[in-house]
XYZ file of C-alpha atoms in Angstrom:
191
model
C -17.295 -15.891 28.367
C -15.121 -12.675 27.673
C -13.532 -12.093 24.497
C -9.959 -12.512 25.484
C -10.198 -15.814 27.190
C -11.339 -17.345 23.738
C -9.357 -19.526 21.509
C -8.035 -18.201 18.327
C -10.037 -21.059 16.384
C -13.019 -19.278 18.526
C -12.665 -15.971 17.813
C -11.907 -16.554 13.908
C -15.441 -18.594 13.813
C -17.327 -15.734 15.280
C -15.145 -13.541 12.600
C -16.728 -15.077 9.345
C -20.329 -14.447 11.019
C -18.830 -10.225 10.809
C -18.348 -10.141 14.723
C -16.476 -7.080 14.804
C -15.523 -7.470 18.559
C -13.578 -11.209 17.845
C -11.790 -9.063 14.871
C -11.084 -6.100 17.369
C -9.627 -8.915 20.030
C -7.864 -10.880 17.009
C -6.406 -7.385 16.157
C -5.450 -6.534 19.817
C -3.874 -10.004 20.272
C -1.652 -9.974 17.488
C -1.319 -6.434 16.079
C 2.081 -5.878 17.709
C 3.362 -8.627 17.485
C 3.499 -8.517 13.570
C 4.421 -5.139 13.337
C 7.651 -5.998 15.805
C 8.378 -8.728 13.228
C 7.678 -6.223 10.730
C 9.761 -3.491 11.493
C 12.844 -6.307 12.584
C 13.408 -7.178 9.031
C 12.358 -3.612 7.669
C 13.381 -0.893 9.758
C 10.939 1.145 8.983
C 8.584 2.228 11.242
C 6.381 3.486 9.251
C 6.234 0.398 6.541
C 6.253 -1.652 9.435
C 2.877 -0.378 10.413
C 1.232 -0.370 7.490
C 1.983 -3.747 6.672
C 1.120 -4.968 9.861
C -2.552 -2.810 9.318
C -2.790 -4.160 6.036
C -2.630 -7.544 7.092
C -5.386 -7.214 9.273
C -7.494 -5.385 6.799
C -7.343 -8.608 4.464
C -7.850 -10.676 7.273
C -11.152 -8.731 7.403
C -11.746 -8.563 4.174
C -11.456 -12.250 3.734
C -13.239 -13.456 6.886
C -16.118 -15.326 5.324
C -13.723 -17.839 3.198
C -11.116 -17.558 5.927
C -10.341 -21.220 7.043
C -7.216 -21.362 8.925
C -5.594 -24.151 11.233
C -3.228 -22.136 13.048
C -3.837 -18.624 13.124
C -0.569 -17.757 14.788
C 1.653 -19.808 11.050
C -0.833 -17.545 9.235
C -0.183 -14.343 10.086
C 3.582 -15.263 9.877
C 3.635 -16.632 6.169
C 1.014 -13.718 5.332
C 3.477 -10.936 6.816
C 6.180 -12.333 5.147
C 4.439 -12.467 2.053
C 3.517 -9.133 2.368
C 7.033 -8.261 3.154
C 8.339 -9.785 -0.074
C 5.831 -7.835 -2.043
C 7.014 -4.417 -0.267
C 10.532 -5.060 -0.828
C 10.009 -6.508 -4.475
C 8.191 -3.012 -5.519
C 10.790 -1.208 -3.423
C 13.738 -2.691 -5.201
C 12.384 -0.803 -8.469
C 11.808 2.515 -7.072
C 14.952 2.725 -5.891
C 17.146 1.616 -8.248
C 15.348 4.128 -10.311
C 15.682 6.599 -7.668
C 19.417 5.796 -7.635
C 19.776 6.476 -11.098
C 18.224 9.791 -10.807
C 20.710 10.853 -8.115
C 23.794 9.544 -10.310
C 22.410 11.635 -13.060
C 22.214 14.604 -10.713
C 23.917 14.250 -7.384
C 22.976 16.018 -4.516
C 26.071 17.462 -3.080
C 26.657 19.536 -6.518
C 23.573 21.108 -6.506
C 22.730 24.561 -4.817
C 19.695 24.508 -2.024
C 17.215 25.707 -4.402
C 17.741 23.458 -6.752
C 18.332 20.084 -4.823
C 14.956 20.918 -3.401
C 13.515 21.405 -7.177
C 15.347 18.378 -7.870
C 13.632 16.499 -4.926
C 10.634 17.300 -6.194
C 10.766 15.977 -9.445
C 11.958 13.064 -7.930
C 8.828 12.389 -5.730
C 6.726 13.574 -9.240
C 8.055 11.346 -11.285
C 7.557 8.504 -8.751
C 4.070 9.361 -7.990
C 3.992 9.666 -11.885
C 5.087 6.092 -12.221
C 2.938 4.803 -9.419
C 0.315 5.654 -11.758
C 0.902 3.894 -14.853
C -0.289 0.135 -15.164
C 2.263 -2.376 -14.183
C 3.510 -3.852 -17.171
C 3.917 -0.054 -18.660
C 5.940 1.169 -15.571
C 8.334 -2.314 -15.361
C 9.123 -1.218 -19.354
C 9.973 2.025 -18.519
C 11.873 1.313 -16.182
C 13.897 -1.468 -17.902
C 14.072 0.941 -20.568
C 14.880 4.240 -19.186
C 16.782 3.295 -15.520
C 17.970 0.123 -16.857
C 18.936 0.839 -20.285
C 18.062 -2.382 -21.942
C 17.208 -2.253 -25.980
C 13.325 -3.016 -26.877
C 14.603 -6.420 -28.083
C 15.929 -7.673 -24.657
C 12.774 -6.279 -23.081
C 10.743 -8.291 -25.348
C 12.922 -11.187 -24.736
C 13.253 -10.436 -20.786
C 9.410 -10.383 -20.414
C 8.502 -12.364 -23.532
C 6.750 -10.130 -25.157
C 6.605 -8.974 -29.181
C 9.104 -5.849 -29.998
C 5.595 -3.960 -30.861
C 4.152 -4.327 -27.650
C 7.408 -2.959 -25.713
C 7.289 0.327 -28.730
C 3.577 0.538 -27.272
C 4.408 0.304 -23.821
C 6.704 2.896 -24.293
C 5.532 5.685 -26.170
C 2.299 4.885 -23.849
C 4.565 5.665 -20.918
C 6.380 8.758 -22.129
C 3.196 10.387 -23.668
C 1.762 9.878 -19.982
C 5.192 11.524 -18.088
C 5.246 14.081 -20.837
C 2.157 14.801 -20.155
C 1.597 14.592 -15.971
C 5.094 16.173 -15.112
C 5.022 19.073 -17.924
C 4.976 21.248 -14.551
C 8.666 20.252 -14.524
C 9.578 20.686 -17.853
C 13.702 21.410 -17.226
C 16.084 21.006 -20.399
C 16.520 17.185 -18.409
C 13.510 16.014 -18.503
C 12.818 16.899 -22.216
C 16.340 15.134 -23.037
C 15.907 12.074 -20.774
C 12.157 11.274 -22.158
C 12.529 11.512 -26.013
């Protein structure tokens, strides 16, 4: 029997034995159809795609212990869940982004210098990408969100100590990875 004329249930059986070709059908069958659902709530085409691929890729990377009833509810609560994460880390990045622009808006600045200024931008996220979790949510509640070491400590309940370690951690680190774009600015905004 072909392939596509299995049953979902079917083809994720032959999955956890690594049959690439039920995977390859599983992907073909559904693919689209989460990154249409995808790029619906996001509007990003891009995103869309790679959420959709990275689905599948866990899929894959899970298909031994994979024991699903209905494939089809799967995918949808593990899109959405994906989603969620996506627009959770988003929803830092660009408040922090937004910041940036208040601090220097793009309309006042000459060509030259909004592109310099776009590229600190991207450094500075890449920058923060880079830093372990807990150290980049501290700087950010710190330096984009203004809030005092005590209601950090207090937010994430965590000791004053560890939020002064966090900290310097994080500004030693951007000190030292973005010293390519070391403008009167940046030595102001991270002392």
């Amino acid at each position: 029997m072909a392939l596509n004329q299995l049953t979902d249930n079917d083809l994720l059986a032959l999955l956890r034995d690594d049959d690439e070709q039920a995977f390859r059908e599983l992907y073909d069958r559904y693919w689209y159809k989460m990154y249409v659902i995808a790029h619906r709530k996001l509007r990003r085409k891009e995103v869309a795609e790679e959420i959709a691929q990275e689905l599948f890729v866990m899929i894959w990377q899970k298909r031994e212990s994979l024991r699903v009833i209905n494939l089809q509810a799967f995918l949808g609560v593990s899109l959405k869940n994906l989603m969620i994460d996506y627009i959770r880390r988003n929803i830092k990045e660009e408040h922090y982004l937004d910041q940036l622009r208040l601090f220097f808006p793009a309309e006042t600045l000459a060509t030259s210098e909004a592109v310099q200024f776009n590229e600190l931008t991207e450094a500075i996220q890449a920058t923060l990408a880079q830093l372990p979790e807990k150290t980049r949510e501290i700087f950010i509640l710190n330096r984009f969100e203004h809030l005092t070491i005590r209601e950090i400590a207090q937010r994430l309940n965590l000791s004053e100590k560890t939020i002064e370690y966090h900290l310097s951690r994080s500004t030693t680190f951007l000190r030292k990875n973005l010293r390519d774009f070391a403008t009167v600015w940046l030595l102001y905004y991270l002392s």
